[in-house]
Coordinates of C-alpha atoms in Angstrom, one line a residue:
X1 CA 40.0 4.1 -14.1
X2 CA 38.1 6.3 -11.6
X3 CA 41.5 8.5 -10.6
X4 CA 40.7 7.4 -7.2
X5 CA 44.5 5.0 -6.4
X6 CA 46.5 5.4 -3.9
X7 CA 50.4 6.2 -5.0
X8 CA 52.0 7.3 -1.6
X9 CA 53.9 4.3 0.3
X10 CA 52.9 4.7 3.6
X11 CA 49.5 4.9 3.2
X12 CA 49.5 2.2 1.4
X13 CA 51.3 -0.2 4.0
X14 CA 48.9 1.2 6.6
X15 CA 45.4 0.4 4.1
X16 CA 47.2 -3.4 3.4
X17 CA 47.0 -3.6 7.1
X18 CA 44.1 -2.5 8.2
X19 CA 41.2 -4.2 6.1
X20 CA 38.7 -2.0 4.8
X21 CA 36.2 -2.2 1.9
X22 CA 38.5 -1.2 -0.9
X23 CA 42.0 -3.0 -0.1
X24 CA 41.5 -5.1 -2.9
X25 CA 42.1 -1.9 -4.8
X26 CA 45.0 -0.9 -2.8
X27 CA 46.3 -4.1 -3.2
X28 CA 46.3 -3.7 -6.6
X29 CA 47.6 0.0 -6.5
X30 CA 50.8 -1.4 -4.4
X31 CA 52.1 -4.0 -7.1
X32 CA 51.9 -0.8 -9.5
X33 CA 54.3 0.9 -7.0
X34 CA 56.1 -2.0 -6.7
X35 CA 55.8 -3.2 -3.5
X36 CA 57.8 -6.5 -3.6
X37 CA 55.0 -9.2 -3.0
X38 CA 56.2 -10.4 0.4
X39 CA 55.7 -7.4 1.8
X40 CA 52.2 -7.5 0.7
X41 CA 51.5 -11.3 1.4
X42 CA 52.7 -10.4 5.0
X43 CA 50.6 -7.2 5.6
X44 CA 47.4 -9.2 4.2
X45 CA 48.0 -12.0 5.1
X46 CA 46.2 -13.4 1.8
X47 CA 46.9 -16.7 0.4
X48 CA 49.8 -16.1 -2.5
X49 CA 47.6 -17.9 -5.2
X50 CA 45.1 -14.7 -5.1
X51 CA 47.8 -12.4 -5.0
X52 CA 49.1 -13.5 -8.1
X53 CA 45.4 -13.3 -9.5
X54 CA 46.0 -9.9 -9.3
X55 CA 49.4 -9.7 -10.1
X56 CA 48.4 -11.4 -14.1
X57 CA 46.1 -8.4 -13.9
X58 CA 48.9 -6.0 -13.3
X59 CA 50.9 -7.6 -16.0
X60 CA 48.1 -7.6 -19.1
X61 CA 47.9 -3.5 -18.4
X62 CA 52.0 -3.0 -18.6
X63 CA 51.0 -4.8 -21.9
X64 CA 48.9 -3.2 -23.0
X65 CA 50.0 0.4 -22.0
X66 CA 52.6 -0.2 -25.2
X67 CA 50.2 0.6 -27.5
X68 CA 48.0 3.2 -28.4
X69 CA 44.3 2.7 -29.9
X70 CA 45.4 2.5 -33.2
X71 CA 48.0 -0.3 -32.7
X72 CA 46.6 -2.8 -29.7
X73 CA 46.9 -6.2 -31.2
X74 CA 43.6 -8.1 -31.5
X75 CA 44.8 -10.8 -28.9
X76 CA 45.4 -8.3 -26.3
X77 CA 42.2 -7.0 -26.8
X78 CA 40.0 -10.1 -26.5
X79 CA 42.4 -11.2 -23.3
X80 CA 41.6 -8.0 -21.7
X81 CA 38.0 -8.0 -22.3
X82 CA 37.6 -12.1 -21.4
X83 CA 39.2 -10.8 -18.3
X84 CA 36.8 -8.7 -17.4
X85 CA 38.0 -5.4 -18.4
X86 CA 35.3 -2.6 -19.3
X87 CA 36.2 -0.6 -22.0
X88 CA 36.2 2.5 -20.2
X89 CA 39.9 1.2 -18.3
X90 CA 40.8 -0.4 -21.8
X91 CA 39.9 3.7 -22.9
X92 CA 41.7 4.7 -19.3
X93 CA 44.9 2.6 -20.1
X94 CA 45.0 3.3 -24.1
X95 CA 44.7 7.3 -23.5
X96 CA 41.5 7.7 -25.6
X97 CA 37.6 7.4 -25.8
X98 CA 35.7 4.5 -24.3
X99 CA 33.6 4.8 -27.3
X100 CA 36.7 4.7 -29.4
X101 CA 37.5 1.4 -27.8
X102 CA 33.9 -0.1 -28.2
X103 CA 34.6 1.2 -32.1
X104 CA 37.4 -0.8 -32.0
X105 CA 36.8 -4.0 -30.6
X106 CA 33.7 -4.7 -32.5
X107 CA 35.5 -3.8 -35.8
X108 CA 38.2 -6.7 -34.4
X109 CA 34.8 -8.7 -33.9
X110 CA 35.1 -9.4 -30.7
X111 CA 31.4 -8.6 -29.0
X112 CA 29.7 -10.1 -26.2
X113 CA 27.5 -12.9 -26.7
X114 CA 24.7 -14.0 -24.3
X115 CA 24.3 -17.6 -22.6
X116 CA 21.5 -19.2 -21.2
X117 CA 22.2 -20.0 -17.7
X118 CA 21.1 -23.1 -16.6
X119 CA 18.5 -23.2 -13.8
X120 CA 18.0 -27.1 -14.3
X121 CA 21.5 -28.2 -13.0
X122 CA 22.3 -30.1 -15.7
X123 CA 19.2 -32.5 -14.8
X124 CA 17.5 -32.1 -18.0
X125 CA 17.4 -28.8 -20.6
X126 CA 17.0 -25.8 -19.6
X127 CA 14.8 -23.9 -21.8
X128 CA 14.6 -20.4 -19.0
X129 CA 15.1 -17.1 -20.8
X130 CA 18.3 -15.8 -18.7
X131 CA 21.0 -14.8 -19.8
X132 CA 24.8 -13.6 -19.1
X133 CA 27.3 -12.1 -21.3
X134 CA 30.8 -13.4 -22.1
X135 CA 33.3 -12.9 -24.8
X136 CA 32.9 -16.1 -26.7
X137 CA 31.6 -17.2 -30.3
X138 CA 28.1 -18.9 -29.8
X139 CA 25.3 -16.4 -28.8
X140 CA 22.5 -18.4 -27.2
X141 CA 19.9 -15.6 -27.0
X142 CA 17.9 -15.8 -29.9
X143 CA 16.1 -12.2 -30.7
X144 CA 12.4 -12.3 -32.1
X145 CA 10.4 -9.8 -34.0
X146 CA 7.9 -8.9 -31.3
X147 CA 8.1 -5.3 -30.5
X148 CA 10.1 -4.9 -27.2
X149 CA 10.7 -2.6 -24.0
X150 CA 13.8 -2.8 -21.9
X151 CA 13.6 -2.3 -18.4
X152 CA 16.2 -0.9 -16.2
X153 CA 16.5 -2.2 -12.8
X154 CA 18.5 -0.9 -9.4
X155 CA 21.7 -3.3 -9.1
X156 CA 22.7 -3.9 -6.0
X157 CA 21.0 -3.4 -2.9
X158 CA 22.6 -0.7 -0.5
X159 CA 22.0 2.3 1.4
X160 CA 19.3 4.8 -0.6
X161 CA 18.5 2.0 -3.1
X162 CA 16.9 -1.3 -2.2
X163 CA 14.1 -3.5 -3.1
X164 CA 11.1 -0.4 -3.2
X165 CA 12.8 -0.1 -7.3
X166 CA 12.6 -3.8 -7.2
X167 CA 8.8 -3.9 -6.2
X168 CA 8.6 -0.9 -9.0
X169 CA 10.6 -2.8 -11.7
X170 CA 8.3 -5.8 -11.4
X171 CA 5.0 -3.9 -11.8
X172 CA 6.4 -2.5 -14.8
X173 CA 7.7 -5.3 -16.3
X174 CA 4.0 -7.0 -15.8
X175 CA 2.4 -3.4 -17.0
X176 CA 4.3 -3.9 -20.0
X177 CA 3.7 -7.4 -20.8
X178 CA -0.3 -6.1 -20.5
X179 CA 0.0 -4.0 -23.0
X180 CA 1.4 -6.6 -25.5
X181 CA 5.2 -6.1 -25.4
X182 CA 8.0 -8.8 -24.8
X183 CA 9.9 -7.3 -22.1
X184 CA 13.7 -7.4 -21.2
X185 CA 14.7 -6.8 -17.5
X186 CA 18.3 -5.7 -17.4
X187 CA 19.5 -6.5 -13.4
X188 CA 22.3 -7.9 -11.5
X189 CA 21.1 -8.6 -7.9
X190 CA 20.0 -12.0 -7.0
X191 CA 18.2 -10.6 -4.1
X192 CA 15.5 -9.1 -6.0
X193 CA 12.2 -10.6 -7.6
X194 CA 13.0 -8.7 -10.8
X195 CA 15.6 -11.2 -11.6
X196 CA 13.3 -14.5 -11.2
X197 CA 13.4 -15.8 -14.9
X198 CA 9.6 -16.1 -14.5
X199 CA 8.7 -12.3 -14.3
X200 CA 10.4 -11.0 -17.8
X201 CA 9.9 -12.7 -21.0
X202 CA 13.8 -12.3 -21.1
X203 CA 16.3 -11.6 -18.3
X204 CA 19.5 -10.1 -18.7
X205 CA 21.6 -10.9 -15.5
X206 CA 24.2 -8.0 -16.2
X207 CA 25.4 -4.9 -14.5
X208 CA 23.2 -1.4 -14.8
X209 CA 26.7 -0.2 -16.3
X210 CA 26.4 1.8 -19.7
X211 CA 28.5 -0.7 -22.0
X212 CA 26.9 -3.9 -20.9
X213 CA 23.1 -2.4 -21.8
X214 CA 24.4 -0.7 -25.0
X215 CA 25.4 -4.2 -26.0
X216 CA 22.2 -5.6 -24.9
X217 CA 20.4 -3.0 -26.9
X218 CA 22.1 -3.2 -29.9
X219 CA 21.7 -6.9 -30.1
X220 CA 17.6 -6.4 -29.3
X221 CA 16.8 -3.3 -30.4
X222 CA 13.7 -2.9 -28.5
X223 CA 11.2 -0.1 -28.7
X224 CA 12.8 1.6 -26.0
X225 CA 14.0 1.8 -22.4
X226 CA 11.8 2.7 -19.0
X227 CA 14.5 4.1 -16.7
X228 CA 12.1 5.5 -14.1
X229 CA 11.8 2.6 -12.3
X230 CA 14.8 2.0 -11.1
X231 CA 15.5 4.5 -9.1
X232 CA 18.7 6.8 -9.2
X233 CA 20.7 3.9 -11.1
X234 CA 18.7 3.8 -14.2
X235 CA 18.6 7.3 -14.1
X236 CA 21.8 8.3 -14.8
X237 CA 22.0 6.4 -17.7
X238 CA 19.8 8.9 -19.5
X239 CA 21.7 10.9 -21.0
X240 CA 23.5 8.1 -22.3
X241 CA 20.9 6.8 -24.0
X242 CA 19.4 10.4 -25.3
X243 CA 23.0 10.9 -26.4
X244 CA 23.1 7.4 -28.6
X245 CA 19.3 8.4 -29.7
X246 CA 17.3 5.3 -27.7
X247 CA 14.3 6.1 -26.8
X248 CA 13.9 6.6 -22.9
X249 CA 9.7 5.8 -22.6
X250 CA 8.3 8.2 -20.6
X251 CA 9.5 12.0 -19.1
X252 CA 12.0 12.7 -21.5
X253 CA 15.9 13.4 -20.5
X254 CA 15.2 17.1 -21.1
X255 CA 13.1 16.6 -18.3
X256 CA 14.8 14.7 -16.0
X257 CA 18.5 16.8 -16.6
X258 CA 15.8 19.8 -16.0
X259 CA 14.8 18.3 -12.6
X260 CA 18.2 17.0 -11.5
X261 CA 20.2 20.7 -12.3
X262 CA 19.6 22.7 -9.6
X263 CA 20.3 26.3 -11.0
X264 CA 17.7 25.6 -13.8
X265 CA 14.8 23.5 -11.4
X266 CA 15.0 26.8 -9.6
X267 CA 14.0 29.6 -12.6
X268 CA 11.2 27.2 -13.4
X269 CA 9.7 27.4 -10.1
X270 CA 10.3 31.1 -9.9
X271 CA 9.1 31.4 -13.4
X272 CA 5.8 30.0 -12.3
X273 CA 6.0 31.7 -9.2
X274 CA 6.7 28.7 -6.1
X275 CA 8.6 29.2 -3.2
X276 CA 12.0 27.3 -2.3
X277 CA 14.6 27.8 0.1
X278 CA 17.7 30.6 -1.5
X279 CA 20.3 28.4 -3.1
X280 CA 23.6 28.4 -4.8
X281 CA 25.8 26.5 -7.0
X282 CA 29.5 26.3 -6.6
X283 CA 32.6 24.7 -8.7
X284 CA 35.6 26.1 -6.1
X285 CA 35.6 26.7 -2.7
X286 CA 36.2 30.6 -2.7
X287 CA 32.4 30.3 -4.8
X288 CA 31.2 28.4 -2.0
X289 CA 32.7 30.9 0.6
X290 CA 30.8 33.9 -1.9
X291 CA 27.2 32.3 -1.9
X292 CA 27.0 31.5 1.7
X293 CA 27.2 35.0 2.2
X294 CA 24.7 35.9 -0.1
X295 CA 22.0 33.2 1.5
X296 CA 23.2 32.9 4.9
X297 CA 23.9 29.8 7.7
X298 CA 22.6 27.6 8.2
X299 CA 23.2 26.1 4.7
X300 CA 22.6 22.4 3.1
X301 CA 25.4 21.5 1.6
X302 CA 25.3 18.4 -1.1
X303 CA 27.1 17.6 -4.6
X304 CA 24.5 17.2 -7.9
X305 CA 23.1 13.9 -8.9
X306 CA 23.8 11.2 -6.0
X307 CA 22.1 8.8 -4.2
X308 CA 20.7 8.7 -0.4
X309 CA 21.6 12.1 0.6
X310 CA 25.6 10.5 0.1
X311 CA 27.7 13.4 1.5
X312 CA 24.9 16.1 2.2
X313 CA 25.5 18.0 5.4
X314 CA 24.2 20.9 7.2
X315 CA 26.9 23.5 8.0
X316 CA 26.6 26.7 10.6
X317 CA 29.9 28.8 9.2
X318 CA 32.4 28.8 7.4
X319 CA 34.9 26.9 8.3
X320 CA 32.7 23.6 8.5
X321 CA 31.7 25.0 5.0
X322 CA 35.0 24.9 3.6
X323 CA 35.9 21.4 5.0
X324 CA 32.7 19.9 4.0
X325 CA 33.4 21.2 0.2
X326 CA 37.0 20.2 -0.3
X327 CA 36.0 16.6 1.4
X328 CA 33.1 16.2 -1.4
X329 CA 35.8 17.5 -3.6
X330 CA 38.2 14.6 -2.9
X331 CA 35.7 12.0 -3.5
X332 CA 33.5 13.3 -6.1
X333 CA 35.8 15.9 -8.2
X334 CA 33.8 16.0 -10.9
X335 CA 30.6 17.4 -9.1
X336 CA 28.9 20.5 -8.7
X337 CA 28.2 21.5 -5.4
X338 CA 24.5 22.6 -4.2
X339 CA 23.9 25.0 -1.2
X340 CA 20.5 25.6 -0.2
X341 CA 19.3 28.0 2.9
X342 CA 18.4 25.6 5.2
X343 CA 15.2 26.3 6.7
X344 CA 15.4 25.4 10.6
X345 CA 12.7 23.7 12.4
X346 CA 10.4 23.0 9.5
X347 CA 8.1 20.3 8.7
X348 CA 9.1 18.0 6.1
X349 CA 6.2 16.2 3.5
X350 CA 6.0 14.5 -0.4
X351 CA 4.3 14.0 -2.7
X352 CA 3.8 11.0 -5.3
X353 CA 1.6 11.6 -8.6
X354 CA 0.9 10.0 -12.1
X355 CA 1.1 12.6 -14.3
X356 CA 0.7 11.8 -18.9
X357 CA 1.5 15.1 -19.8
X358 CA -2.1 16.6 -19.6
X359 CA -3.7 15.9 -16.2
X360 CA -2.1 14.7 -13.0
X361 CA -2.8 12.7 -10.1
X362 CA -1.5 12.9 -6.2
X363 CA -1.2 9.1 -5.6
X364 CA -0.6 10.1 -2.0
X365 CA 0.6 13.3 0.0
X366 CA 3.2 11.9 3.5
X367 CA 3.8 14.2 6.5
X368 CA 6.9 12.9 7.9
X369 CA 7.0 13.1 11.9
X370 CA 11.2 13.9 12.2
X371 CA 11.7 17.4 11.0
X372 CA 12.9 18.6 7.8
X373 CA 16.8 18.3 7.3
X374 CA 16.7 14.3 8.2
X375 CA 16.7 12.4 4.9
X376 CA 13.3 10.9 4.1
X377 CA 14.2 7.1 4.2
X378 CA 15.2 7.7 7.7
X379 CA 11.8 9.4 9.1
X380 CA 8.8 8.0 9.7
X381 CA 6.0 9.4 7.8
X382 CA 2.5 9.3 7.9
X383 CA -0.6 8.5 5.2
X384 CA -2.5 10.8 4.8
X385 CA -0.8 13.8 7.0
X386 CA -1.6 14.0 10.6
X387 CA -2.0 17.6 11.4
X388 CA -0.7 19.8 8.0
X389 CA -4.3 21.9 7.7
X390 CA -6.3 22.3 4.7
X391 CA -4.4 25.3 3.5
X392 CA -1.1 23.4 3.2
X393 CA -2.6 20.7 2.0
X394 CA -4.1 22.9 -1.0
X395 CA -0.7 24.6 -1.6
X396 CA 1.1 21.1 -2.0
X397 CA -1.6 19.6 -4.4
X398 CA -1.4 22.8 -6.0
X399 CA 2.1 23.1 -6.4
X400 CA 2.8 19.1 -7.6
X401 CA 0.2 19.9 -10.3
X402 CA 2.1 22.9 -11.6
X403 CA 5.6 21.4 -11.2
X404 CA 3.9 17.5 -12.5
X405 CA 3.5 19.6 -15.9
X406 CA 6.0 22.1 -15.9
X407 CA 8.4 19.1 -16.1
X408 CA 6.2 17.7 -19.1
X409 CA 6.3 14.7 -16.9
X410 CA 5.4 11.5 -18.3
X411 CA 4.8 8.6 -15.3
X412 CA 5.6 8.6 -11.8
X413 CA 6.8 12.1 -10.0
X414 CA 8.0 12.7 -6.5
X415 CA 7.6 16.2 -5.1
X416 CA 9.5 17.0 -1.2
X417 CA 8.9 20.2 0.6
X418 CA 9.3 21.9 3.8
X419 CA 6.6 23.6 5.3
X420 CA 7.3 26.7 7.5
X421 CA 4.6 29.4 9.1
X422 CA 2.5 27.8 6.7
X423 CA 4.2 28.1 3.7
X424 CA 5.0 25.3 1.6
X425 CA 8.6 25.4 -0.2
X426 CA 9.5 22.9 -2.8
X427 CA 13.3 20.9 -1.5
X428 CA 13.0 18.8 -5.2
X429 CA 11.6 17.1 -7.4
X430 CA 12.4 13.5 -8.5
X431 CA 10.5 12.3 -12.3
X432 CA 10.9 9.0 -11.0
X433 CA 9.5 6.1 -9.2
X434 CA 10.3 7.2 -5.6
X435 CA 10.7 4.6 -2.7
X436 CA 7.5 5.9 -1.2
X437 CA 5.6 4.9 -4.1
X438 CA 5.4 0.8 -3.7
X439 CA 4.1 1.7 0.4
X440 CA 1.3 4.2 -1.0
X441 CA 0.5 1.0 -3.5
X442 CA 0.1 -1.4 -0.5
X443 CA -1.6 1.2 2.0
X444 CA -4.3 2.6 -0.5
X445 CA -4.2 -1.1 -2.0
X446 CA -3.8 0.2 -5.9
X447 CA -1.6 -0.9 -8.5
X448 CA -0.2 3.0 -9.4
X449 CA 3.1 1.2 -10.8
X450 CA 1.0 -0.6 -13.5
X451 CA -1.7 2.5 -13.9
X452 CA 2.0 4.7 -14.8
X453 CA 3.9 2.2 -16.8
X454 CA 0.9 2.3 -18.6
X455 CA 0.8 6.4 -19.4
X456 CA 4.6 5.7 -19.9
X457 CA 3.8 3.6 -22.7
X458 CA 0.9 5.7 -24.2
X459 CA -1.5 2.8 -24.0
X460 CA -3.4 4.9 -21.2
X461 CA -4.4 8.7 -20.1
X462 CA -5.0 9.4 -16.4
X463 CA -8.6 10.0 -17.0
X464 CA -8.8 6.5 -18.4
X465 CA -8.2 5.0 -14.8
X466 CA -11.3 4.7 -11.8
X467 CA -8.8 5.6 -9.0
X468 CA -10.5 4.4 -6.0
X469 CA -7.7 4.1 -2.8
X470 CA -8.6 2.1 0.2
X471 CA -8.5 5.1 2.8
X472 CA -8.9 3.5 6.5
X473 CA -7.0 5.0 9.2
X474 CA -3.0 5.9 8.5
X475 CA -0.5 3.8 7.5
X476 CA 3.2 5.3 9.0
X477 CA 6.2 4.1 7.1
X478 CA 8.8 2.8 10.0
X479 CA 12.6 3.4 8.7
X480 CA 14.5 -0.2 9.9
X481 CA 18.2 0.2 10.7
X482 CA 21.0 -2.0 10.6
X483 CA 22.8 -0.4 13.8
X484 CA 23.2 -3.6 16.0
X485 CA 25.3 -4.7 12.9
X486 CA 27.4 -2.0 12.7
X487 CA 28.5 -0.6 16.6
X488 CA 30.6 2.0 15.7
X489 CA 28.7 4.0 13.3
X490 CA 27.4 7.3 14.2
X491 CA 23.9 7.0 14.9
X492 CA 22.8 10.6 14.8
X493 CA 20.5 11.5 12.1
X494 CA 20.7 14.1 9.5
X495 CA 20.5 14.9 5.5
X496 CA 22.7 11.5 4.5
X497 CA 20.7 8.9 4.8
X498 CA 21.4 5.9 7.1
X499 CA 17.8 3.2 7.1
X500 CA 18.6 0.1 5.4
X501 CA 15.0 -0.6 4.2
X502 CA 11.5 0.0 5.9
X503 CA 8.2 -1.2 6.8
X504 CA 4.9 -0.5 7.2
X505 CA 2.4 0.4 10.2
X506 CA -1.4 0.4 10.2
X507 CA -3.2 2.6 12.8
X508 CA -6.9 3.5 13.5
X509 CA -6.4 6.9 14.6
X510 CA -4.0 9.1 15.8
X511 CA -4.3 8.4 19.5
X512 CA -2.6 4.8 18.8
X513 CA 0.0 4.4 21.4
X514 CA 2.3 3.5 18.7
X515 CA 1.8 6.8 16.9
X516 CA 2.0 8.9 20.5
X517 CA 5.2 6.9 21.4
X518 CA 7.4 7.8 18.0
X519 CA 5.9 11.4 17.8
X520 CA 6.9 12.1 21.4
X521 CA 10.5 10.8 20.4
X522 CA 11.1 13.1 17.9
X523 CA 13.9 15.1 17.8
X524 CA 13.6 18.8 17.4
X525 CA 17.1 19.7 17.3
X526 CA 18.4 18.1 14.1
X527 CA 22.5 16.5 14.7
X528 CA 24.9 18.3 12.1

């Protein structure tokens, strides 16, 4: 239901022969065309049994594409859900509303109920509070009247998003159970400590997906929902919530909508008078074309509200303008597009604060050692900065202060800029647990996660804490990258990012040969 199938023939044939991540789809898309099954089982070469898997699939949709909202029998209904089918394609196949069909289905009484799973193998009973959903009639997870917080975690591990939510989620969850509340983790990746049954007094092992935590919400009710810990995945399932009135704990969706829209981030920061590279927002390519004459090349171009830098690029004219927007367009046609004056040759640093709405503070400022225009999860950065000057420093604390309560922020806050002949412009702002956060915890050996859950919950002020950060030497973050895995990727670095997860450094002082060696290396002349 994401309007993303294949329907021509030929490229079709050519994806069933050449494996890629997504010729499960295509497979799928060529028994809609028709594509007599031979022709497939030759091309894959998959075993006929699993083909026909996908061919029942096929099969319940014709069904189902009979009927209209109004008319889908009962039966077809509950098949298609104990199938797996998210209401969204049910909505995608019936022509109407997701919500219509979540409407629907429960007024058929057919809901999700949750099972225990059993960690005990069978040995003896298990009595661990994890749970999965399915469409059947018992519902094993019994609901108490303690009052509750839901937290959301990241899902799957992958590039922009790995276990720095994780270490967040956790810290939160134990925050939370501090300050008296029975607390829910909602996560799907058994990589990850926030799924051990031991850390929350109830796991949910379901996908961050919008239907499965309405359900899971519904049949808790909790207090409300902490979405700033899991990084750009719980995220955008604010405005779900704020939509369906569940109340997101913490910076408010106002907030976070505020931060995330480009056109409106930008009057506040003029309104309260802090610099940031020109920009522009564009719907068509002839607006692109219009803007990037107004600002100039060399422009960052990116779409609105993704993850790791996914398709941000910096163009020098406009042709590569034009074929960067129609290829964003192809794969993300619903987004805005964002282009901001990209300032060459500048020096790239963030910041990470606890802000309650009243007073903030910097948890830690990081200079990174690449220059700006490489994502941040692929440069190495430095705690506390190496050689920014007092007067930057000042104008970076002074700016994350204004901006911390200009966005009425409530918990964590992560502030990039690029600083250029001294003067510090803001790139964003992210009201969120940032991936930098859980290495400023272990450098300056302070539990921030648990001080901000804390404000979040509005058990604690940020005067109420005795911040006192162990500051010895400088700890560098060191981006680690999966390259020897994958030969034929491009290994240039630029605004999309590429690290598959990081570590950390400790060094005495700046003349470290480890420090000399990576600042030497640097590359001045960012790849496009």
């Amino acid at each position: 239901a994401d309007g993303k199938s294949l329907t021509k023939q030929d490229e079709l044939l050519y994806s069933l022969e050449h494996p890629t991540w997504n010729r499960i789809f295509h497979i799928y898309d060529a028994i809609r065309l028709g594509i007599p099954m031979k022709t497939i089982q030759k091309l894959t070469r998959i075993d006929r049994w699993f083909l026909n898997q996908i061919e029942d699939l096929v099969e319940l949709e014709k069904q189902i594409e009979k009927y209209d909202i109004e008319t889908l029998p009962a039966e077809l209904m509950r098949k298609a859900k104990e199938k797996g089918y998210a209401d969204r394609q049910i909505a995608h196949l019936l022509e109407c509303y997701e919500s219509e069909v979540h409407e629907k289905r429960k007024s058929m009484g057919i809901r999700r109920v949750y099972k225990l799973v059993d960690t005990c193998a069978a040995e003896f009973e298990a009595k661990t509070p994890y749970y999965y959903s399915t469409f059947d009639t018992e519902n094993e997870s019994q609901v108490t009247d303690k009052k509750k917080i839901v937290v959301l975690g990241s899902g799957p591990n992958r590039i922009g998003q790995g276990i720095e939510f994780d270490y967040s989620c956790v810290h939160g969850v134990l925050a939370a159970k501090e300050c008296g509340y029975e607390t829910i983790m909602i996560n799907c990746n058994p990589e990850t400590v926030s799924t051990d049954f031991d850390i929350a007094n109830k796991l949910y092992f379901e996908p961050v997906f919008w239907e499965h935590i309405y359900d899971i919400i519904q049949h808790e009710k909790p207090e409300g929902v902490i979405v700033q810990l899991g990084g750009q995945t719980a995220l955008k399932l604010a405005e779900k919530l704020h939509k369906h009135g569940i109340k997101i704990i913490g910076t408010s969706f106002e907030a976070l909508d505020l931060a995330e829209d480009r056109g409106q981030f930008s009057t506040l920061l003029k309104d309260h008078g802090i610099p940031y590279p020109e920009f522009g927002v564009a719907t068509n390519a002839d607006e692109a074309l219009e803007v990037s004459k107004t600002i100039g090349f060399p422009l960052l171009v990116r779409p609105s509200y993704v993850l790791g830098g996914q398709s941000m690029k910096i163009v020098i004219n406009e042709q590569e303008l034009e074929d960067h927007i129609l290829d964003i367009w192809k794969h993300l046609p619903e987004n805005k597009v964002l282009l901001d004056h990209f300032l060459d040759g500048a020096i790239e640093a963030e910041a990470d604060a606890i802000c309650d709405g009243e007073d903030v503070y910097i948890i830690g400022i990081m200079q990174h050692i690449e220059p700006a225009g490489i994502h941040s999860g692929d440069s190495y950065a430095v705690l506390p900065p190496y050689n920014l000057g007092d007067f930057v420093v000042k104008q970076i604390e002074h700016y994350t202060h204004k901006i911390a309560l200009a966005l009425k922020t409530v918990g964590l806050i992560n502030i990039q800029f690029a600083i250029k002949n001294d003067k510090v412009y803001i790139i964003e702002a992210n009201p969120r647990a940032s991936r930098t956060v859980p290495f400023i915890c272990k450098a300056y050996d302070e539990p921030y996660v648990n001080y901000a859950t804390k404000v979040m919950l509005g058990e604690k002020k940020v005067k109420d804490f005795k911040f006192s950060p162990t500051k010895k030497g400088y700890a560098i973050k060191e981006p680690v990258f999966s390259f020897s895995k994958f030969p034929d990727v491009n290994k240039e670095l630029g605004p999309e990012m590429k690290s598959t997860g990081e570590a950390i450094y400790f060094i005495d002082d700046l003349m470290d040969d480890y420090f000399l060696k990576i600042y030497s290396e640097r590359n001045l002349y960012l790849s496009r």
